[in-house]
């Protein structure tokens, strides 16, 4: 066991409690991330009807936030190194608030798409800064569990958004198109995101800056104070270790990622796990679950409840990952999850093969509908207990300190681009051959297990300064 691991393992309860509060506050960005990416799900059909547009334009509007997310993720690392982690969190919160309010009162579908892009930029920023910040303040022995707070916040945000969607739709007569005062229910759904965004802005303004950022910009005294609050041991010794890992006064930049094959191998690995997490198709459950279940004969009100049920399964799986990520390690958890996802996706595709298609409607016999529901729920459970959490943990910790911010930004942007590709292609793939679509996602799950075994290095218990040695 290294000296850094020994110090992390001996962290006092007082230090850990303080770090948990700080990490929980930073993870509120993940809550907004989950809330905003899922809230549109409850209003997809209503938005299409309101603007009288076709499914292609509706899908583009829904997915427009993902393009903004890729942009936000791409610039977050540079911003975080330039102005600090806390200022970037505050910027994301402000963008969230503006996007939520403006999205609630659009005058055209393109106007809604623009504000969805703005919200997407905020999502992308939050998706980078939260795991980076948490990894930088967490002791190595607890880093996996603390970094897992990001994914827990995401799934809680998804669940709360679906609960809010259901409540607003019911208050409007059981439909997202129903009127609630001067606005339709779907408009209130989008506008409600401003409330947690405001909370995030306030909370982000109360937590300390990352000590690793403070060391990088030469604010050693403040870094020393914060290190004394979050870690046991000698703060000066830790500062020396951070300075050595940073490589002196060198400022990280995207050009540092260049390697023999375009970028460094470790960056390729980060981009690959970021893309594979999305290529298993997890987000079609959240973006189109209401429409999907409605297409197989379930009414709108019940389909919203099914979406909420899926989120509850997601939360349960996330708690499993939180409990296991620092015990059994990152790689075993990923492999178990990949195999479980591959099997459950294949069963889901098989069940949908029994759907009866009449015109634009598809109906499943009850028994096969039950099989599809159980297998889809199992898929979500395996994902949440593995890739949903561990990918964010790994991206926050796997890169050497010198390139962490830039590499995390590139990898997270890759995740959002892959998310967008899955989201925009799913409606067409679903209409072409729904079972084959699920088989394709199952194949990616198998590929992900092989990639983990062959190319990933276990990071459990190692300090951030040890990464890349």
C-alpha atoms as one frame of an Amber mdcrd trajectory, in Angstrom:
protein
   0.000   0.000   0.000   1.395   3.413  -0.977   1.822   6.346   1.388  -1.047
   8.187  -0.312  -3.330   5.189   0.126  -2.388   4.929   3.796  -3.220   8.583
   4.346  -6.545   8.201   2.510  -7.471   5.124   4.534  -6.780   6.961   7.780
  -9.040   9.881   6.915 -10.997  10.843  10.007 -14.751  10.761  10.261 -14.693
  14.537  10.554 -12.818  14.915   7.270 -15.059  12.402   5.510 -18.257  14.057
   6.713 -17.064  17.420   5.416 -16.072  15.934   2.065 -19.430  14.166   1.721
 -21.241  17.481   2.165 -19.005  19.216  -0.367 -19.316  16.364  -2.881 -23.084
  16.240  -2.413 -23.340  19.954  -3.129 -21.253  19.601  -6.304 -23.380  16.626
  -7.374 -26.448  18.882  -7.551 -25.194  19.641 -11.040 -25.855  15.991 -11.787
 -29.414  16.412 -10.521 -29.982  19.196 -13.039 -28.253  17.088 -15.679 -30.744
  14.246 -15.071 -33.750  16.504 -14.654 -33.200  18.522 -17.800 -32.304  15.592
 -20.062 -35.394  13.661 -18.952 -38.019  16.384 -18.506 -38.587  16.635 -22.248
 -39.707  12.982 -22.269 -43.112  13.769 -20.808 -43.845  16.429 -23.406 -42.615
  14.900 -26.688 -46.083  14.160 -28.096 -47.543  17.416 -26.746 -44.751  19.492
 -28.310 -45.310  17.796 -31.667 -49.016  18.572 -31.482 -48.542  22.147 -30.205
 -46.232  23.181 -33.045 -47.898  20.894 -35.619 -44.588  19.405 -36.766 -43.588
  15.931 -37.904 -41.678  13.303 -35.913 -38.355  14.156 -37.600 -38.444  17.810
 -36.525 -39.707  16.807 -33.090 -36.803  14.390 -32.714 -34.352  17.095 -33.793
 -35.803  19.490 -31.212 -35.625  16.872 -28.470 -32.045  15.968 -29.349 -30.850
  19.552 -29.830 -29.929  19.756 -26.144 -27.460  16.933 -26.698 -25.507  18.930
 -29.273 -25.327  21.784 -26.794 -24.158  19.303 -24.179 -21.282  18.212 -26.401
 -20.258  21.873 -26.804 -20.563  22.521 -23.065 -18.515  19.446 -22.223 -15.877
  20.451 -24.757 -15.328  23.909 -23.271 -15.817  23.048 -19.590 -12.305  21.744
 -19.011 -10.621  24.844 -20.363 -12.971  27.112 -18.448 -12.423  25.149 -15.241
  -8.656  25.540 -15.567  -8.989  29.239 -16.407 -11.581  30.543 -13.932 -11.902
  27.702 -11.435 -14.349  24.890 -10.725 -16.775  26.937  -8.643 -17.182  29.738
 -11.202 -17.925  27.129 -13.865 -20.621  25.575 -11.665 -22.191  29.003 -11.200
 -22.115  29.618 -14.958 -23.868  26.293 -15.573 -26.563  27.157 -13.032 -27.267
  30.528 -14.676 -27.534  28.912 -18.111 -29.918  26.316 -16.654 -32.175  29.035
 -15.266 -32.254  31.033 -18.506 -32.930  27.934 -20.592 -35.740  26.691 -18.328
 -37.627  29.985 -18.324 -37.214  30.615 -22.053 -38.112  27.018 -23.016 -41.395
  27.337 -21.165 -42.622  30.169 -23.421 -41.292  29.508 -26.952 -43.013  31.165
 -29.911 -41.820  28.589 -32.487 -40.292  25.146 -32.540 -36.916  26.547 -33.631
 -37.034  28.951 -30.677 -37.574  25.994 -28.335 -34.670  24.160 -29.991 -32.348
  27.141 -29.415 -33.148  27.304 -25.713 -32.778  23.537 -25.465 -29.271  23.975
 -26.894 -28.511  26.598 -24.216 -29.722  24.181 -21.550 -27.631  21.497 -23.193
 -24.500  23.631 -22.861 -25.251  23.883 -19.131 -25.742  20.112 -18.935 -22.434
  19.499 -20.698 -20.596  21.841 -18.351 -22.177  20.236 -15.272 -21.412  16.730
 -16.539 -17.697  17.566 -16.683 -17.237  19.756 -13.658 -19.044  17.654 -11.039
 -16.999  14.422 -11.404 -13.772  16.422 -11.807 -14.408  18.463  -8.669 -15.535
  15.492  -6.577 -12.506  13.438  -7.604 -10.218  16.336  -6.676 -11.568  16.771
  -3.133 -12.201  13.088  -2.265  -9.728  10.843  -0.387  -8.654   7.881  -2.553
 -10.248   5.249  -0.297 -13.683   6.842  -0.677 -13.373   8.435  -4.102 -15.444
   5.835  -5.948 -18.401   6.147  -3.600 -18.213   9.940  -3.482 -17.904  10.200
  -7.261 -20.946   7.920  -7.460 -22.973  10.751  -5.935 -22.889  12.349  -9.401
 -24.761   9.428 -10.981 -27.077   9.100  -7.981 -27.981  12.757  -8.414 -28.557
  12.188 -12.140 -31.006   9.327 -11.595 -32.762  11.240  -8.831 -33.110  14.166
 -11.218 -34.621  11.848 -13.827 -37.065  10.406 -11.287 -38.108  13.805  -9.941
 -38.637  15.184 -13.451 -40.887  12.248 -14.305 -42.815  12.641 -11.056 -43.266
  16.348 -11.764 -44.314  15.552 -15.347 -46.904  13.041 -14.123 -48.291  15.447
 -11.505 -48.561  18.324 -13.985 -50.150  16.139 -16.663 -52.706  14.818 -14.164
 -53.475  18.359 -12.986 -54.085  19.314 -16.623 -56.647  16.561 -17.155 -54.303
  13.619 -17.766 -52.421  15.087 -20.720 -49.274  17.136 -21.235 -51.309  19.154
 -23.776 -53.859  20.206 -21.146 -54.029  23.787 -19.934 -52.822  24.884 -16.502
 -53.582  28.565 -16.249 -52.100  30.440 -19.222 -49.747  27.623 -20.278 -49.996
  23.994 -21.283 -48.684  21.340 -18.898 -45.558  20.620 -20.967 -44.550  24.277
 -20.703 -44.750  24.101 -16.906 -42.672  20.895 -17.071 -39.827  22.681 -18.816
 -40.086  25.857 -16.735 -40.003  23.963 -13.425 -36.306  23.179 -14.028 -35.515
  26.764 -12.957 -36.213  25.868  -9.315 -33.466  23.251  -8.798 -31.165  25.371
 -10.986 -31.551  28.268  -8.555 -30.791  25.953  -5.634 -27.672  24.740  -7.455
 -26.505  28.338  -7.970 -26.852  29.104  -4.262 -25.216  25.882  -3.078 -22.326
  26.096  -5.566 -21.533  29.516  -4.144 -20.983  28.068  -0.655 -18.471  25.251
  -1.294 -14.669  25.696  -1.426 -12.593  25.739  -4.586 -10.695  22.588  -5.608
  -7.299  22.525  -3.852  -5.701  21.079  -6.990  -6.909  24.054  -9.024  -5.650
  26.438  -6.322  -2.208  24.813  -6.423  -2.170  25.058 -10.215  -2.810  28.830
 -10.083  -0.387  29.453  -7.216  -2.879  30.092  -4.392  -1.018  27.775  -2.026
  -2.234  29.212   1.270  -5.902  28.730   0.377  -5.117  25.248  -0.984  -3.413
  24.425   2.324  -6.515  25.502   4.279  -8.884  23.396   2.168  -6.619  20.325
   2.195  -6.582  20.479   5.986 -10.386  20.346   5.909 -10.796  17.448   3.455
  -7.772  15.181   4.073  -5.755  13.959   7.015  -1.975  14.219   6.891   0.390
  17.085   6.138  -1.118  19.607   3.674   2.344  20.804   2.610   3.351  17.273
   1.663   0.167  16.938  -0.397   0.794  20.279  -2.119   4.294  19.124  -3.082
   2.820  15.925  -4.500   0.224  17.876  -6.504   2.882  20.256  -7.865   5.009
  17.333  -9.004   2.011  15.720 -10.728   1.084  19.000 -12.415   4.576  19.329
 -13.859   5.460  22.683 -12.392   3.804  25.776 -13.828   2.614  24.101 -17.061
  -0.968  25.024 -17.949  -3.031  22.105 -19.289  -4.411  22.454 -22.814  -5.959
  20.290 -25.539  -2.649  19.994 -27.382  -1.331  18.002 -24.402  -3.639  15.164
 -25.458  -1.877  14.580 -28.773  -0.254  11.206 -29.240   0.942   8.790 -31.867
  -2.567   7.913 -33.048  -4.123  11.388 -32.819  -4.477  11.456 -29.048  -2.823
   9.617 -26.177  -3.898   5.981 -25.604  -5.395   6.862 -22.207  -7.571   9.501
 -23.912  -8.723   6.973 -26.527  -9.681   4.666 -23.655 -11.693   7.424 -21.985
 -13.460   8.312 -25.233 -14.229   4.632 -25.872 -15.866   3.972 -22.519 -17.790
   7.246 -22.854 -19.164   6.196 -26.256 -19.862   2.580 -25.268 -21.894   3.747
 -22.274 -24.329   5.356 -24.706 -24.191   2.801 -27.533 -25.959   0.235 -25.343
 -29.031   2.448 -25.853 -29.758   3.449 -22.270 -31.074   6.911 -23.020 -33.808
   5.833 -25.416 -35.493   4.482 -22.270 -35.633   7.990 -20.830 -36.095  10.156
 -23.902 -38.715   8.055 -25.662 -40.068   5.666 -23.021 -43.481   7.345 -22.862
 -43.841   7.317 -26.642 -42.542   3.744 -26.878 -44.993   2.318 -24.361 -47.794
   4.397 -25.833 -47.028   2.806 -29.220 -47.639  -0.651 -27.777 -51.078   0.243
 -26.480 -50.530   1.858 -23.073 -52.323   5.170 -22.495 -50.366   8.375 -21.879
 -51.036   8.535 -18.126 -49.917   4.944 -17.542 -46.873   5.342 -19.778 -45.689
   8.248 -17.624 -46.018   6.015 -14.572 -43.979   3.319 -16.333 -41.260   5.897
 -16.963 -41.263   6.699 -13.238 -41.033   2.992 -12.426 -37.980   2.746 -14.687
 -36.354   5.594 -12.760 -36.989   3.848  -9.436 -35.196   0.762 -10.791 -32.389
   3.075 -11.931 -32.044   4.552  -8.444 -31.933   1.094  -6.869 -29.169  -0.016
  -9.234 -27.204   3.142  -8.498 -27.234   2.377  -4.773 -25.848  -1.080  -5.599
 -22.991   0.538  -7.533 -22.283   3.010  -4.729 -21.978   0.103  -2.294 -19.684
  -1.983  -4.526 -17.488   0.391  -6.541 -14.811   0.785  -3.830 -15.130  -2.832
  -2.646 -14.860  -5.000  -5.752 -13.338  -2.393  -8.048 -14.254  -0.668 -11.290
 -13.408  -3.389 -13.841 -15.344  -6.301 -12.273 -18.419  -4.115 -11.886 -18.253
  -3.023 -15.537 -17.859  -6.595 -16.835 -20.780  -7.898 -14.758 -22.929  -5.015
 -15.944 -22.012  -5.531 -19.607 -22.958  -9.202 -19.551 -26.220  -8.499 -17.721
 -27.127  -5.745 -20.181 -26.365  -7.930 -23.204 -28.659 -10.712 -21.983 -31.520
  -8.419 -20.938 -31.370  -6.406 -24.182 -31.461  -9.597 -26.245 -34.528 -10.800
 -24.315 -36.215  -7.412 -24.814 -35.616  -7.607 -28.564 -36.984 -11.143 -28.628
 -40.153 -10.041 -26.782 -40.771  -7.148 -29.168 -40.537  -9.615 -32.034 -44.060
 -10.725 -31.075 -45.586  -7.256 -31.561 -48.533  -6.989 -33.936 -48.178  -3.935
 -36.165 -51.305  -2.318 -37.645 -50.616   0.956 -39.443 -48.845   3.252 -37.016
 -49.884   1.195 -33.965 -48.010  -1.774 -32.468 -49.443  -3.996 -29.755 -47.841
  -6.743 -27.718 -49.763  -9.704 -26.289 -49.937  -9.330 -22.502 -47.425 -12.091
 -21.759 -44.799 -10.686 -24.124 -45.473  -7.156 -22.883 -44.712  -8.428 -19.368
 -41.493 -10.075 -20.589 -40.433  -6.838 -22.316 -41.125  -4.807 -19.177 -39.158
  -7.173 -16.914 -36.187  -7.485 -19.291 -36.069  -3.731 -19.985 -36.132  -3.105
 -16.228 -33.329  -5.653 -15.769 -31.333  -3.790 -18.428 -31.746  -0.518 -16.542
 -30.781  -2.238 -13.273 -27.579  -3.719 -14.711 -26.683  -0.402 -16.358 -27.268
   1.623 -13.203 -25.294  -0.840 -11.070 -22.280  -0.635 -13.374 -21.750   1.614
 -16.397 -24.102   4.348 -15.201 -21.899   5.036 -12.182 -18.476   3.632 -13.034
 -17.989   5.533 -16.285 -18.273   8.856 -14.435 -16.030   7.586 -11.637 -13.368
   6.498 -14.140 -13.494   9.682 -16.208 -12.994  11.726 -13.054  -9.947   9.752
 -11.908  -8.265   7.770 -14.726  -6.275  10.584 -16.379  -2.930  11.982 -15.204
  -3.343  15.257 -13.311  -1.506  17.219 -16.012  -4.171  16.470 -18.664  -7.193
  15.618 -16.491  -9.409  18.612 -17.270  -8.792  18.527 -21.025  -9.088  14.718
 -21.293 -12.253  14.678 -19.188 -13.772  17.368 -21.417 -12.986  15.447 -24.626
 -14.298  12.165 -23.204 -17.486  13.725 -21.872 -18.087  15.495 -25.189 -17.734
  12.080 -26.842 -20.380  10.737 -24.466 -22.794  13.482 -25.487 -22.160  13.020
 -29.207 -22.812   9.272 -28.805 -25.939  10.115 -26.799 -27.127  12.337 -29.643
 -26.448   9.669 -32.267 -28.474   7.080 -30.339 -31.306   9.529 -29.685 -31.739
  10.767 -33.268 -31.406   7.319 -34.826 -33.684   5.422 -32.458 -37.047   6.555
 -33.941 -35.987   5.481 -37.440 -34.462   2.228 -36.206 -37.574   1.530 -34.117
 -39.817   2.012 -37.135 -37.535  -0.135 -39.306 -37.146  -3.097 -36.942 -37.574
  -2.702 -33.182 -36.249  -6.189 -32.216 -33.143  -5.742 -34.390 -32.509  -2.376
 -32.727 -32.364  -4.001 -29.308 -30.122  -6.789 -30.659 -27.747  -4.106 -31.929
 -27.588  -2.501 -28.483 -26.964  -5.968 -26.994 -24.005  -6.403 -29.365 -22.501
  -3.139 -28.134 -22.915  -4.388 -24.553 -20.838  -7.462 -25.436 -18.211  -5.276
 -27.105 -18.044  -3.128 -23.962 -17.189  -6.155 -21.794 -14.357  -7.157 -24.127
 -13.004  -3.606 -24.154 -12.949  -3.405 -20.357 -11.082  -6.689 -19.985  -8.521
  -5.817 -22.660  -7.834  -2.104 -22.299  -8.878  -0.654 -18.916  -6.614  -0.405
 -15.876  -8.085  -0.729 -12.380  -8.011   2.594 -10.485  -9.479   1.514  -7.135
  -7.558   2.886  -4.158  -5.005   4.906  -6.138  -4.538   8.617  -5.499  -5.126
  11.063  -8.347  -1.435  11.945  -8.335  -0.554   8.275  -8.964  -2.590   8.096
 -12.190  -0.412   7.871 -15.287   2.617   6.542 -13.426
